[in-house]
Coordinates of C-alpha atoms and ligand atoms in Angstrom, one line a residue:
M1 CA -81.9 66.1 -68.2
T2 CA -81.6 62.3 -67.8
V3 CA -84.2 60.2 -66.2
V4 CA -83.2 56.7 -65.1
I5 CA -86.1 54.2 -65.0
L6 CA -85.6 51.1 -62.9
G7 CA -87.7 48.7 -64.9
G8 CA -88.7 45.2 -65.7
T9 CA -92.4 46.0 -65.9
A10 CA -94.9 46.9 -68.7
E11 CA -95.4 50.3 -67.0
A12 CA -91.6 51.0 -67.1
R13 CA -91.6 50.4 -70.8
Q14 CA -94.6 52.6 -71.3
L15 CA -93.0 55.3 -69.3
A16 CA -89.8 55.1 -71.3
A17 CA -91.7 55.5 -74.5
A18 CA -93.8 58.4 -73.2
L19 CA -90.8 60.4 -71.9
I20 CA -88.8 59.9 -75.1
A21 CA -91.9 61.2 -77.0
D22 CA -91.7 64.2 -74.8
G23 CA -88.0 64.8 -75.7
I24 CA -86.7 63.7 -72.3
E25 CA -83.5 61.6 -72.2
V26 CA -84.1 58.3 -70.6
V27 CA -82.0 55.3 -69.6
S28 CA -83.9 52.2 -68.6
S29 CA -82.3 49.7 -66.2
L30 CA -83.1 46.0 -66.1
A31 CA -81.9 43.4 -63.6
G32 CA -81.0 40.9 -66.3
R33 CA -83.1 38.1 -64.8
V34 CA -85.0 37.2 -67.9
R35 CA -83.2 35.6 -70.9
N36 CA -84.8 37.7 -73.7
P37 CA -86.4 40.6 -71.9
R38 CA -88.9 42.8 -73.7
L39 CA -86.8 45.9 -74.2
P40 CA -88.1 49.4 -73.7
A41 CA -87.5 52.2 -76.2
G42 CA -84.3 54.1 -75.8
P43 CA -81.0 53.2 -74.1
V44 CA -81.0 50.3 -71.8
R45 CA -78.4 49.1 -69.3
I46 CA -78.7 45.5 -67.9
G47 CA -77.5 44.1 -64.6
G48 CA -77.3 45.0 -60.9
F49 CA -75.5 48.2 -59.8
G50 CA -73.8 46.6 -56.8
G51 CA -76.2 47.6 -54.0
A52 CA -77.3 51.1 -52.9
D53 CA -73.7 52.4 -53.1
G54 CA -73.3 51.2 -56.6
L55 CA -76.6 52.8 -57.6
A56 CA -75.5 56.0 -55.9
A57 CA -72.2 56.0 -57.8
Y58 CA -74.1 55.4 -61.1
L59 CA -76.5 58.4 -60.4
R60 CA -73.5 60.6 -59.7
D61 CA -71.3 59.5 -62.5
H62 CA -74.1 59.8 -65.1
E63 CA -75.4 63.1 -63.7
V64 CA -78.9 61.7 -63.4
S65 CA -81.6 64.3 -62.9
A66 CA -84.3 62.0 -61.6
L67 CA -84.9 58.4 -60.7
V68 CA -88.2 56.5 -61.3
D69 CA -88.5 53.2 -59.6
A70 CA -91.0 51.3 -61.8
T71 CA -90.0 47.9 -60.7
H72 CA -92.4 45.1 -59.9
P73 CA -94.4 45.3 -56.7
F74 CA -92.6 42.2 -55.4
A75 CA -89.1 43.6 -56.0
V76 CA -88.4 45.2 -52.6
Q77 CA -84.6 45.2 -52.5
I78 CA -84.1 47.5 -55.5
T79 CA -86.7 49.9 -54.1
T80 CA -84.8 50.0 -50.8
N81 CA -81.6 50.6 -52.7
A82 CA -83.2 53.3 -54.8
L83 CA -84.4 55.2 -51.7
Q84 CA -81.0 55.1 -50.1
A85 CA -79.1 56.0 -53.3
A86 CA -81.5 58.9 -54.1
S87 CA -81.2 60.3 -50.6
V88 CA -77.3 60.3 -50.5
T89 CA -77.1 61.9 -54.0
N90 CA -80.1 64.2 -53.6
T91 CA -81.7 62.7 -56.7
P92 CA -85.5 63.2 -56.9
L93 CA -87.1 59.8 -56.7
I94 CA -90.6 58.6 -57.4
R95 CA -92.1 55.1 -57.4
L96 CA -94.5 54.0 -60.1
E97 CA -96.5 51.1 -58.8
R98 CA -99.6 49.7 -60.4
P99 CA -102.6 49.1 -58.1
G100 CA -103.0 45.6 -56.7
W101 CA -106.0 43.4 -57.2
S102 CA -107.7 44.0 -53.9
E103 CA -110.5 45.8 -55.7
H104 CA -110.9 43.0 -58.3
P105 CA -114.6 42.0 -58.5
H106 CA -113.7 38.4 -57.4
S107 CA -111.3 39.4 -54.7
G108 CA -113.9 38.7 -52.0
G109 CA -113.7 35.0 -52.6
W110 CA -109.9 34.7 -52.6
M111 CA -107.7 33.5 -49.8
W112 CA -104.9 36.1 -49.0
V113 CA -101.6 34.9 -47.6
A114 CA -98.5 36.8 -46.6
D115 CA -95.9 34.8 -48.6
A116 CA -95.2 31.8 -50.7
A117 CA -94.6 29.5 -47.7
S118 CA -98.0 30.3 -46.3
A119 CA -99.5 29.8 -49.8
C120 CA -98.1 26.3 -49.8
T121 CA -99.5 25.5 -46.3
T122 CA -102.9 27.0 -47.2
A123 CA -103.3 25.0 -50.4
D124 CA -101.8 21.8 -49.1
S125 CA -105.0 19.8 -49.7
A126 CA -104.9 20.6 -53.4
S127 CA -103.9 17.8 -55.8
R128 CA -103.5 19.7 -59.0
P129 CA -102.4 23.2 -58.1
F130 CA -101.4 25.9 -60.7
L131 CA -98.4 27.9 -59.6
T132 CA -98.1 31.3 -61.2
T133 CA -96.0 32.8 -58.4
G134 CA -92.7 33.1 -60.2
R135 CA -89.4 31.2 -60.3
Q136 CA -88.1 32.6 -57.1
S137 CA -91.0 31.1 -55.1
L138 CA -90.5 27.5 -56.3
P139 CA -88.3 26.3 -53.4
D140 CA -91.3 27.2 -51.1
F141 CA -93.3 24.5 -52.8
D142 CA -90.7 21.7 -52.6
S143 CA -93.0 19.6 -50.4
W144 CA -95.4 19.2 -53.4
A145 CA -93.2 16.7 -55.2
D146 CA -96.0 14.2 -54.4
R147 CA -98.6 15.9 -56.7
D148 CA -99.3 17.1 -60.2
V149 CA -98.3 20.7 -60.1
L150 CA -98.6 22.9 -63.1
V151 CA -96.0 25.7 -63.1
R152 CA -95.9 28.7 -65.4
L153 CA -92.7 30.7 -65.8
V154 CA -91.2 33.1 -68.2
D155 CA -87.9 31.1 -68.5
P156 CA -87.3 27.5 -67.7
P157 CA -86.4 26.8 -64.0
T158 CA -82.8 27.1 -63.1
S159 CA -82.8 23.9 -61.1
P160 CA -84.7 20.6 -61.7
V161 CA -88.3 20.4 -60.6
P162 CA -90.0 17.2 -59.2
Q163 CA -90.9 14.6 -61.8
R164 CA -94.6 15.0 -61.5
W165 CA -94.5 18.7 -62.2
T166 CA -95.3 20.2 -65.6
V167 CA -93.6 23.5 -66.5
I168 CA -94.9 25.7 -69.2
T169 CA -92.9 28.7 -70.2
S170 CA -94.7 31.8 -71.6
R171 CA -95.2 35.4 -70.8
G172 CA -98.3 37.5 -70.7
P173 CA -100.5 39.2 -71.6
Y174 CA -102.9 36.3 -71.4
C175 CA -106.5 36.1 -72.6
Y176 CA -109.5 34.7 -70.9
A177 CA -110.1 31.9 -73.4
G178 CA -106.5 30.7 -73.1
E179 CA -106.5 30.8 -69.4
R180 CA -109.8 28.9 -69.2
Q181 CA -108.4 26.3 -71.5
I182 CA -105.3 25.8 -69.3
L183 CA -107.3 25.5 -66.2
D184 CA -109.6 22.9 -67.9
E185 CA -106.9 20.9 -69.7
Y186 CA -104.8 20.4 -66.5
A187 CA -107.9 20.0 -64.3
V188 CA -106.5 22.6 -61.9
D189 CA -108.0 22.5 -58.5
V190 CA -106.4 25.6 -57.0
L191 CA -104.7 28.7 -58.6
L192 CA -101.8 30.4 -56.8
T193 CA -100.8 33.9 -57.7
K194 CA -99.0 37.0 -56.4
D195 CA -101.0 40.2 -56.1
S196 CA -99.2 41.5 -59.2
G197 CA -102.0 43.8 -60.2
G198 CA -102.6 45.2 -63.7
S199 CA -104.4 43.6 -66.6
H200 CA -101.6 41.5 -68.3
T201 CA -102.0 38.5 -66.0
A202 CA -105.6 39.1 -64.7
A203 CA -107.5 36.9 -67.1
K204 CA -106.7 33.8 -65.0
L205 CA -108.6 35.3 -62.1
E206 CA -111.8 35.6 -64.2
A207 CA -111.4 32.1 -65.6
A208 CA -110.8 30.6 -62.2
A209 CA -113.9 32.3 -60.8
D210 CA -116.1 31.1 -63.7
L211 CA -114.8 27.5 -63.1
G212 CA -115.3 27.7 -59.3
I213 CA -111.5 27.1 -58.8
P214 CA -110.2 28.6 -55.5
V215 CA -107.6 31.3 -55.7
I216 CA -104.8 31.9 -53.2
V217 CA -103.2 35.4 -53.5
I218 CA -99.8 36.3 -52.0
A219 CA -100.1 39.8 -50.7
R220 CA -97.6 42.4 -51.7
P221 CA -94.6 42.8 -49.5
E222 CA -94.1 46.1 -47.7
H223 CA -92.1 48.7 -49.5
P224 CA -90.0 51.5 -48.0
P225 CA -91.8 54.8 -47.9
V226 CA -91.2 56.3 -51.3
P227 CA -93.6 58.9 -52.9
T228 CA -95.7 56.8 -55.3
V229 CA -97.8 57.3 -58.4
T230 CA -100.0 54.6 -59.7
T231 CA -100.2 55.5 -63.4
V232 CA -97.7 56.1 -66.2
A233 CA -99.4 59.5 -66.8
G234 CA -98.7 60.4 -63.2
A235 CA -95.0 59.5 -63.6
V236 CA -94.8 61.5 -66.8
A237 CA -96.3 64.5 -65.1
W238 CA -93.8 64.2 -62.2
C239 CA -90.8 64.0 -64.6
R240 CA -92.0 67.0 -66.5
Ligands
NAP301 P1 -85.1 42.7 -56.0 O1 -85.1 41.5 -55.1 O2 -85.7 43.9 -55.5 O3 -83.6 43.1 -56.3 C1 -82.5 42.3 -56.2 C2 -81.3 42.9 -56.9 O4 -81.4 42.8 -58.3 C3 -81.1 44.4 -56.6 O5 -80.4 44.6 -55.3 C4 -80.3 44.8 -57.8 O6 -78.9 44.4 -57.7 C5 -80.9 44.0 -58.9 N1 -82.0 44.7 -59.6 C6 -83.3 44.6 -59.4 N2 -84.0 45.3 -60.3 C7 -83.1 46.0 -61.0 C8 -83.2 46.9 -62.1 N3 -84.4 47.3 -62.6 N4 -82.0 47.3 -62.6 C9 -80.8 46.9 -62.1 N5 -80.7 46.1 -61.1 C10 -81.8 45.6 -60.6 O7 -85.7 42.3 -57.4 P2 -86.3 41.0 -58.0 O8 -87.6 40.7 -57.2 O9 -85.2 39.9 -58.1 O10 -86.7 41.4 -59.4 C11 -85.7 41.7 -60.4 C12 -86.3 42.5 -61.6 O11 -87.3 41.7 -62.1 C13 -86.9 43.8 -61.1 O12 -86.4 44.8 -62.0 C14 -88.4 43.7 -61.3 O13 -89.0 44.8 -61.8 C15 -88.5 42.5 -62.3 N6 -89.6 41.7 -62.0 C16 -89.7 41.1 -60.7 C17 -90.8 40.3 -60.4 C18 -91.0 39.7 -59.1 O14 -92.0 39.0 -58.8 N7 -90.1 39.9 -58.1 C19 -91.8 40.0 -61.4 C20 -91.7 40.6 -62.7 C21 -90.6 41.4 -62.9 P3 -77.8 45.3 -57.1 O15 -78.0 45.4 -55.7 O16 -76.5 44.6 -57.6 O17 -78.0 46.7 -57.8

């Protein structure tokens, strides 16, 4: 039995480790977006499949018994492809998606927006925003060349950013003290984030609340209807 895990998340890595410990053969798949990705245990393939048809061909050629879509909540295309490929190849499919932050104790005070463009409009009066919304969202904030934007990314941006912007490259998990220091040091006046959920990047939310800094949260995009579990244990049980 071979389980393919569509990964790129901490949960996908945890799942690979758990299934291997159970004696289940696993191949993890990464998109190849990040320069030095954190690799899961076991075999890994990197790069796109070539759409839903390419993924379907992979599932057939490798006699895959089950597919787990453990990709990030904001990665919609791969989930759409997974659903299509699983249905044409009759491969059992489940999605592993961590809960969002809507139940976070501070969520009542946040401003929720539908996408990065709306986040830019909503926070337009800010003079020192902190952008933690990912590399792909940067073009939506082009109009902020006139202010001191702090951007945090895993890898450096692929195209030049405005002169007044400061880019820091790092990856989580982050701790409360470190997040509070960044917010203080750069005199951040609004924090922008996606509703990534989980604990790895949640410390900034606590730090912003304690410093009275407004938070703008980009809501999760809608995903196609795939049966979903919210925990690694749930995905392990399904695979078993
Ligand atoms: P996306 O828009 O849903 O997918 C775009 C294309 O990337 C897919 O059509 C597929 O190419 C390829 N792809 C995506 N995930 C893949 C995977 N795990 N294995 C092989 N190919 C994959 O995805 P995205 O938002 O660009 O995210 C790319 C990856 O980064 C995902 O695996 C996700 O888990 C991870 N990630 C994303 C975010 C985010 O905010 N979007 C944050 C953290 C991590 P083909 O059509 O050629 O197969």
